[in-house]
């Protein structure tokens, strides 16, 4: 169970080390079937890691929040980086978000990192929420360590934040295009049937 949790949390190296050790022990005991099973499992884990993009050679954990808004509509992209590897973005579409971007960010961060989920040591955001001190304190308490909410202005953090912002914008545009096509098809159908 702990190995599965490590894999899901993006902590791959301890799992690779454990599988390699177990495979070697099985081979030494001449349990070749178990060694082969562990070899295949190790290959599957390594293949999963190979498909992830390494964006941080220091192998840090961080979350990057990107937001794109068009009035009350929009999209939010959460890009998670675990051990330096970027995971697939988690996209949240907004349909009736009337609060300010700062308030929206505060709500999303508070809900996302509610127990049992722990925030990474660094959370990059496009702008600081109004209640940044209280939110930072809450995240530190939940993580049982220091958690930094930061708005990067340059460097790798800024590049990663721009990527998250672009993901949010592209998702919103794709959803808007789909909605526009559906409306146009409905209008064309109504005209065709005389409504």
Coordinates of C-alpha atoms in Angstrom, one line a residue:
X1 CA 0.0 0.0 0.0
X2 CA 2.8 2.4 0.9
X3 CA 4.5 1.7 -2.5
X4 CA 1.2 2.4 -4.3
X5 CA 0.8 5.6 -2.4
X6 CA 4.4 6.6 -3.2
X7 CA 3.7 6.0 -6.9
X8 CA 0.5 8.1 -6.8
X9 CA 2.2 10.8 -4.9
X10 CA 5.0 11.0 -7.5
X11 CA 7.7 9.7 -5.2
X12 CA 9.2 7.2 -7.6
X13 CA 12.9 6.8 -6.5
X14 CA 12.1 5.0 -3.2
X15 CA 9.8 2.6 -5.1
X16 CA 12.4 1.9 -7.8
X17 CA 15.0 1.2 -5.1
X18 CA 12.7 -1.2 -3.2
X19 CA 11.7 -3.1 -6.4
X20 CA 15.3 -3.4 -7.5
X21 CA 16.3 -4.7 -4.0
X22 CA 13.4 -7.2 -3.9
X23 CA 14.2 -8.4 -7.4
X24 CA 17.8 -9.0 -6.6
X25 CA 16.9 -10.9 -3.4
X26 CA 14.4 -13.1 -5.3
X27 CA 17.0 -13.9 -7.9
X28 CA 19.6 -14.8 -5.2
X29 CA 17.0 -17.2 -3.7
X30 CA 16.5 -18.6 -7.2
X31 CA 12.9 -17.6 -7.2
X32 CA 13.1 -16.6 -10.8
X33 CA 9.3 -16.2 -11.3
X34 CA 9.1 -13.6 -8.6
X35 CA 12.2 -11.9 -9.9
X36 CA 10.7 -11.7 -13.4
X37 CA 7.4 -10.4 -12.0
X38 CA 9.3 -7.7 -10.0
X39 CA 11.4 -6.9 -13.2
X40 CA 8.2 -6.3 -15.2
X41 CA 6.8 -4.2 -12.4
X42 CA 10.0 -2.1 -12.2
X43 CA 9.9 -1.7 -16.0
X44 CA 6.3 -0.5 -15.8
X45 CA 7.1 2.1 -13.1
X46 CA 10.2 3.3 -15.1
X47 CA 8.1 3.6 -18.2
X48 CA 5.5 5.7 -16.3
X49 CA 8.3 8.0 -15.2
X50 CA 9.8 8.2 -18.6
X51 CA 6.6 9.7 -20.0
X52 CA 6.6 12.5 -17.5
X53 CA 8.5 15.7 -18.3
X54 CA 11.3 16.7 -16.0
X55 CA 11.1 20.5 -15.5
X56 CA 13.1 20.8 -12.3
X57 CA 16.6 19.2 -12.1
X58 CA 16.6 19.9 -8.3
X59 CA 13.7 17.4 -8.1
X60 CA 11.5 19.8 -6.0
X61 CA 7.8 19.4 -5.4
X62 CA 5.5 22.3 -6.2
X63 CA 2.0 23.1 -7.5
X64 CA 1.4 25.8 -10.0
X65 CA -2.0 27.4 -10.4
X66 CA -3.1 29.1 -13.6
X67 CA -6.3 31.0 -14.1
X68 CA -8.1 32.3 -17.1
X69 CA -11.3 34.4 -16.7
X70 CA -13.9 35.7 -19.1
X71 CA -16.3 37.4 -16.8
X72 CA -17.9 34.8 -14.5
X73 CA -16.7 32.0 -16.8
X74 CA -13.2 30.6 -17.2
X75 CA -10.9 27.8 -16.3
X76 CA -8.3 26.9 -13.7
X77 CA -5.3 24.7 -14.3
X78 CA -3.4 23.0 -11.5
X79 CA -0.1 21.7 -12.6
X80 CA 1.6 19.4 -10.1
X81 CA 5.3 18.9 -10.1
X82 CA 6.6 15.9 -8.1
X83 CA 10.3 15.1 -7.7
X84 CA 10.8 17.5 -10.6
X85 CA 8.4 15.7 -13.0
X86 CA 5.4 17.6 -14.3
X87 CA 2.1 15.7 -14.2
X88 CA -0.9 16.1 -16.4
X89 CA -2.7 19.4 -15.5
X90 CA -5.9 19.2 -13.5
X91 CA -8.4 21.5 -15.2
X92 CA -11.4 23.0 -13.4
X93 CA -13.9 24.9 -15.6
X94 CA -15.7 27.9 -14.1
X95 CA -19.3 28.7 -15.1
X96 CA -20.5 31.1 -12.5
X97 CA -17.5 32.5 -10.6
X98 CA -18.6 35.9 -9.5
X99 CA -16.0 36.4 -6.8
X100 CA -12.6 38.2 -7.4
X101 CA -9.7 36.1 -8.7
X102 CA -8.0 36.6 -5.3
X103 CA -11.1 35.2 -3.5
X104 CA -11.5 32.4 -6.0
X105 CA -7.8 31.4 -5.6
X106 CA -8.1 31.4 -1.8
X107 CA -11.2 29.1 -1.9
X108 CA -9.7 26.7 -4.4
X109 CA -6.4 26.4 -2.5
X110 CA -8.2 25.9 0.8
X111 CA -10.5 23.2 -0.7
X112 CA -7.7 21.4 -2.7
X113 CA -5.4 21.1 0.3
X114 CA -8.0 20.0 2.8
X115 CA -7.1 17.0 4.8
X116 CA -6.0 14.3 4.0
X117 CA -4.2 16.1 1.1
X118 CA -1.0 18.0 2.0
X119 CA 0.3 20.9 0.0
X120 CA 3.8 20.8 -1.4
X121 CA 6.5 23.1 0.0
X122 CA 5.9 25.6 -2.8
X123 CA 2.7 26.8 -4.4
X124 CA 3.0 29.2 -7.3
X125 CA 0.0 31.4 -8.0
X126 CA -0.7 34.3 -10.5
X127 CA -1.6 36.7 -7.7
X128 CA -1.7 36.7 -3.9
X129 CA -5.1 36.2 -2.3
X130 CA -6.3 38.9 0.1
X131 CA -6.0 36.5 3.1
X132 CA -2.5 35.3 2.1
X133 CA -1.1 35.3 5.7
X134 CA -4.0 33.3 7.1
X135 CA -4.0 31.0 4.2
X136 CA -0.2 30.4 4.4
X137 CA -0.6 29.7 8.1
X138 CA -3.4 27.2 7.5
X139 CA -1.4 25.4 4.8
X140 CA 1.7 25.2 7.0
X141 CA -0.4 23.7 9.8
X142 CA -1.9 21.2 7.5
X143 CA 1.4 20.2 5.9
X144 CA 3.2 20.2 9.3
X145 CA 6.1 22.2 7.6
X146 CA 6.7 25.5 5.9
X147 CA 4.5 26.1 2.7
X148 CA 5.3 29.1 0.6
X149 CA 2.7 30.8 -1.6
X150 CA 4.6 32.7 -4.2
X151 CA 3.9 34.9 -7.3
X152 CA 7.0 34.3 -9.5
X153 CA 8.2 37.3 -11.5
X154 CA 11.1 35.7 -13.4
X155 CA 13.0 32.4 -13.9
X156 CA 11.7 28.9 -14.0
X157 CA 8.8 29.6 -11.7
X158 CA 7.6 32.3 -14.1
X159 CA 7.9 30.0 -17.1
X160 CA 5.9 27.3 -15.2
X161 CA 3.3 29.8 -14.1
X162 CA 2.9 31.0 -17.7
X163 CA 2.5 27.4 -18.9
X164 CA -0.3 26.9 -16.3
X165 CA -2.0 30.1 -17.3
X166 CA -1.8 29.0 -21.0
X167 CA -3.3 25.6 -20.1
X168 CA -6.3 27.3 -18.4
X169 CA -6.8 29.7 -21.4
X170 CA -6.6 26.9 -23.9
X171 CA -9.1 24.7 -22.0
X172 CA -11.5 27.6 -21.7
X173 CA -11.2 28.4 -25.4
X174 CA -11.8 24.7 -26.3
X175 CA -14.9 24.6 -24.1
X176 CA -16.2 27.9 -25.6
X177 CA -15.6 26.7 -29.1
X178 CA -17.5 23.5 -28.4
X179 CA -20.4 25.5 -26.9
X180 CA -20.5 27.8 -29.9
X181 CA -20.6 24.9 -32.3
X182 CA -23.5 23.3 -30.3
X183 CA -25.4 26.6 -30.4
X184 CA -24.8 27.0 -34.1
X185 CA -26.0 23.4 -34.8
X186 CA -29.1 23.9 -32.7
X187 CA -30.0 27.1 -34.6
X188 CA -29.4 25.3 -37.9
X189 CA -31.6 22.4 -36.9
X190 CA -34.3 24.8 -35.7
X191 CA -34.3 26.6 -39.1
X192 CA -34.4 23.3 -40.9
X193 CA -37.5 22.1 -39.1
X194 CA -39.2 25.5 -39.2
X195 CA -39.0 26.4 -35.6

